[in-house]
């Protein structure tokens, strides 16, 4: 009897193969569902949610302070791109939950690029090393001009933009950490934005081992959450540096509790220490 005449499919090699593949996938899906319902996995997701919530608190506090003077919204592009930042943050979080970590990394790359470029524009477009004399035009002054300038900030100039930044709250050591982190994160995350041999080779090797996307382990979630925390630390430091530094000090003292996720991170933590001179903190030290 030919394969086409076998209506039940029993005994047909291809039918048995597909049945075995389906059964194996069902077993792995059931095991993964059990893993996702475990306390350690749920704990990893709670930690991820905390990073997202605390980043949202930071950018919302900046926006709240900006309402003191409406001109901030006319001048600072870092305030006006908040919807784009929020969308990427939420998208990255959702994709991590679904095991789609490479798309999450692409959103993180956007967060890095957008935060750094907005800071550069809000600093008055500091001169870029290597540009010929006279090439530096009048820097864009308002949001409309800064939006128009975005298309001229090509990918190949990212490192130059980072090197030209000036910091008012990050000290020399923290500024060096910022530059190293921005370049490293941008370079690493770009390998998933553009197809690369490294990531394709990794995926093929994982496939050979029987490891597929959307079947993430707890270690996978923790690793990508740590990466997101680094990205959000850089993004928040950029947002704070782009805003009025005096008002940033008013944000840090009353708004952020000691348990806020980013106070112990290298960049936001350095900005926090910049305000140790404030009288409120001196009183607390003396009282303690």
PDB file of C-alpha atoms in Angstrom, residues 184-285:
ATOM      1  CA  UNK A 184      30.079  48.714  25.216  1.00  0.00           C
ATOM      2  CA  UNK A 185      26.298  48.427  25.462  1.00  0.00           C
ATOM      3  CA  UNK A 186      25.749  50.028  22.069  1.00  0.00           C
ATOM      4  CA  UNK A 187      28.267  47.736  20.409  1.00  0.00           C
ATOM      5  CA  UNK A 188      26.974  44.582  22.092  1.00  0.00           C
ATOM      6  CA  UNK A 189      23.314  45.343  21.469  1.00  0.00           C
ATOM      7  CA  UNK A 190      23.962  46.286  17.837  1.00  0.00           C
ATOM      8  CA  UNK A 191      24.881  42.664  17.099  1.00  0.00           C
ATOM      9  CA  UNK A 192      21.215  41.753  17.551  1.00  0.00           C
ATOM     10  CA  UNK A 193      19.922  44.801  15.686  1.00  0.00           C
ATOM     11  CA  UNK A 194      21.895  43.815  12.593  1.00  0.00           C
ATOM     12  CA  UNK A 195      22.358  40.181  11.612  1.00  0.00           C
ATOM     13  CA  UNK A 196      25.754  38.983  12.789  1.00  0.00           C
ATOM     14  CA  UNK A 197      27.823  35.810  12.666  1.00  0.00           C
ATOM     15  CA  UNK A 198      28.124  35.771  16.444  1.00  0.00           C
ATOM     16  CA  UNK A 199      24.413  35.598  17.141  1.00  0.00           C
ATOM     17  CA  UNK A 200      23.546  33.246  14.279  1.00  0.00           C
ATOM     18  CA  UNK A 201      26.351  30.882  15.330  1.00  0.00           C
ATOM     19  CA  UNK A 202      25.098  31.014  18.912  1.00  0.00           C
ATOM     20  CA  UNK A 203      21.549  30.178  17.875  1.00  0.00           C
ATOM     21  CA  UNK A 204      22.649  27.301  15.643  1.00  0.00           C
ATOM     22  CA  UNK A 205      24.781  25.875  18.445  1.00  0.00           C
ATOM     23  CA  UNK A 206      21.859  26.140  20.871  1.00  0.00           C
ATOM     24  CA  UNK A 207      19.577  24.425  18.365  1.00  0.00           C
ATOM     25  CA  UNK A 208      22.009  21.526  18.091  1.00  0.00           C
ATOM     26  CA  UNK A 209      21.863  21.206  21.884  1.00  0.00           C
ATOM     27  CA  UNK A 210      18.070  21.138  21.815  1.00  0.00           C
ATOM     28  CA  UNK A 211      17.740  24.643  23.245  1.00  0.00           C
ATOM     29  CA  UNK A 212      15.207  26.837  21.467  1.00  0.00           C
ATOM     30  CA  UNK A 213      14.034  30.411  21.942  1.00  0.00           C
ATOM     31  CA  UNK A 214      10.978  30.935  24.148  1.00  0.00           C
ATOM     32  CA  UNK A 215      12.170  28.058  26.350  1.00  0.00           C
ATOM     33  CA  UNK A 216      14.281  30.339  28.516  1.00  0.00           C
ATOM     34  CA  UNK A 217      15.775  29.248  31.816  1.00  0.00           C
ATOM     35  CA  UNK A 218      15.817  31.216  35.061  1.00  0.00           C
ATOM     36  CA  UNK A 219      19.486  31.976  34.400  1.00  0.00           C
ATOM     37  CA  UNK A 220      18.532  33.379  30.979  1.00  0.00           C
ATOM     38  CA  UNK A 221      15.946  35.702  32.540  1.00  0.00           C
ATOM     39  CA  UNK A 222      18.348  36.867  35.237  1.00  0.00           C
ATOM     40  CA  UNK A 223      21.080  37.546  32.672  1.00  0.00           C
ATOM     41  CA  UNK A 224      18.907  39.639  30.363  1.00  0.00           C
ATOM     42  CA  UNK A 225      17.396  41.452  33.368  1.00  0.00           C
ATOM     43  CA  UNK A 226      20.905  42.426  34.509  1.00  0.00           C
ATOM     44  CA  UNK A 227      21.589  43.728  31.017  1.00  0.00           C
ATOM     45  CA  UNK A 228      18.371  45.751  31.089  1.00  0.00           C
ATOM     46  CA  UNK A 229      19.348  47.190  34.478  1.00  0.00           C
ATOM     47  CA  UNK A 230      22.662  48.388  32.993  1.00  0.00           C
ATOM     48  CA  UNK A 231      20.830  49.969  30.065  1.00  0.00           C
ATOM     49  CA  UNK A 232      18.338  51.721  32.338  1.00  0.00           C
ATOM     50  CA  UNK A 233      21.152  52.958  34.595  1.00  0.00           C
ATOM     51  CA  UNK A 234      22.802  54.572  31.568  1.00  0.00           C
ATOM     52  CA  UNK A 235      19.479  55.933  30.323  1.00  0.00           C
ATOM     53  CA  UNK A 236      18.549  57.458  33.685  1.00  0.00           C
ATOM     54  CA  UNK A 237      21.992  59.007  34.114  1.00  0.00           C
ATOM     55  CA  UNK A 238      21.560  60.547  30.656  1.00  0.00           C
ATOM     56  CA  UNK A 239      18.113  61.911  31.520  1.00  0.00           C
ATOM     57  CA  UNK A 240      19.351  63.423  34.791  1.00  0.00           C
ATOM     58  CA  UNK A 241      22.402  65.004  33.154  1.00  0.00           C
ATOM     59  CA  UNK A 242      20.181  66.448  30.408  1.00  0.00           C
ATOM     60  CA  UNK A 243      17.868  68.114  32.927  1.00  0.00           C
ATOM     61  CA  UNK A 244      18.378  71.082  35.247  1.00  0.00           C
ATOM     62  CA  UNK A 245      20.961  69.888  37.765  1.00  0.00           C
ATOM     63  CA  UNK A 246      19.616  71.945  40.641  1.00  0.00           C
ATOM     64  CA  UNK A 247      16.183  70.408  40.227  1.00  0.00           C
ATOM     65  CA  UNK A 248      17.716  66.949  39.936  1.00  0.00           C
ATOM     66  CA  UNK A 249      19.074  67.463  43.445  1.00  0.00           C
ATOM     67  CA  UNK A 250      15.566  68.248  44.649  1.00  0.00           C
ATOM     68  CA  UNK A 251      14.394  64.970  43.097  1.00  0.00           C
ATOM     69  CA  UNK A 252      17.022  62.789  44.727  1.00  0.00           C
ATOM     70  CA  UNK A 253      16.684  63.891  48.306  1.00  0.00           C
ATOM     71  CA  UNK A 254      12.959  63.367  48.977  1.00  0.00           C
ATOM     72  CA  UNK A 255      11.756  61.165  46.118  1.00  0.00           C
ATOM     73  CA  UNK A 256      13.939  58.069  46.002  1.00  0.00           C
ATOM     74  CA  UNK A 257      13.806  55.690  48.941  1.00  0.00           C
ATOM     75  CA  UNK A 258      16.983  53.766  49.871  1.00  0.00           C
ATOM     76  CA  UNK A 259      15.519  50.677  48.221  1.00  0.00           C
ATOM     77  CA  UNK A 260      15.203  52.332  44.798  1.00  0.00           C
ATOM     78  CA  UNK A 261      16.895  49.937  42.363  1.00  0.00           C
ATOM     79  CA  UNK A 262      19.278  52.387  40.748  1.00  0.00           C
ATOM     80  CA  UNK A 263      20.853  54.055  43.777  1.00  0.00           C
ATOM     81  CA  UNK A 264      23.437  51.267  43.946  1.00  0.00           C
ATOM     82  CA  UNK A 265      24.145  51.286  40.218  1.00  0.00           C
ATOM     83  CA  UNK A 266      27.414  52.864  39.019  1.00  0.00           C
ATOM     84  CA  UNK A 267      26.004  55.869  37.158  1.00  0.00           C
ATOM     85  CA  UNK A 268      22.836  56.859  39.000  1.00  0.00           C
ATOM     86  CA  UNK A 269      24.632  56.087  42.257  1.00  0.00           C
ATOM     87  CA  UNK A 270      27.376  58.555  41.291  1.00  0.00           C
ATOM     88  CA  UNK A 271      24.783  61.247  40.579  1.00  0.00           C
ATOM     89  CA  UNK A 272      23.191  60.553  43.949  1.00  0.00           C
ATOM     90  CA  UNK A 273      26.562  60.994  45.706  1.00  0.00           C
ATOM     91  CA  UNK A 274      27.006  64.335  43.945  1.00  0.00           C
ATOM     92  CA  UNK A 275      24.325  65.720  46.269  1.00  0.00           C
ATOM     93  CA  UNK A 276      25.873  64.550  49.541  1.00  0.00           C
ATOM     94  CA  UNK A 277      26.659  68.206  50.262  1.00  0.00           C
ATOM     95  CA  UNK A 278      22.963  69.063  50.609  1.00  0.00           C
ATOM     96  CA  UNK A 279      21.922  70.276  54.040  1.00  0.00           C
ATOM     97  CA  UNK A 280      19.181  67.663  54.331  1.00  0.00           C
ATOM     98  CA  UNK A 281      21.738  64.893  54.059  1.00  0.00           C
ATOM     99  CA  UNK A 282      24.109  66.532  56.496  1.00  0.00           C
ATOM    100  CA  UNK A 283      21.310  66.768  59.041  1.00  0.00           C
ATOM    101  CA  UNK A 284      20.503  63.092  58.557  1.00  0.00           C
ATOM    102  CA  UNK A 285      24.145  62.138  59.082  1.00  0.00           C
TER     103      UNK A 285
END
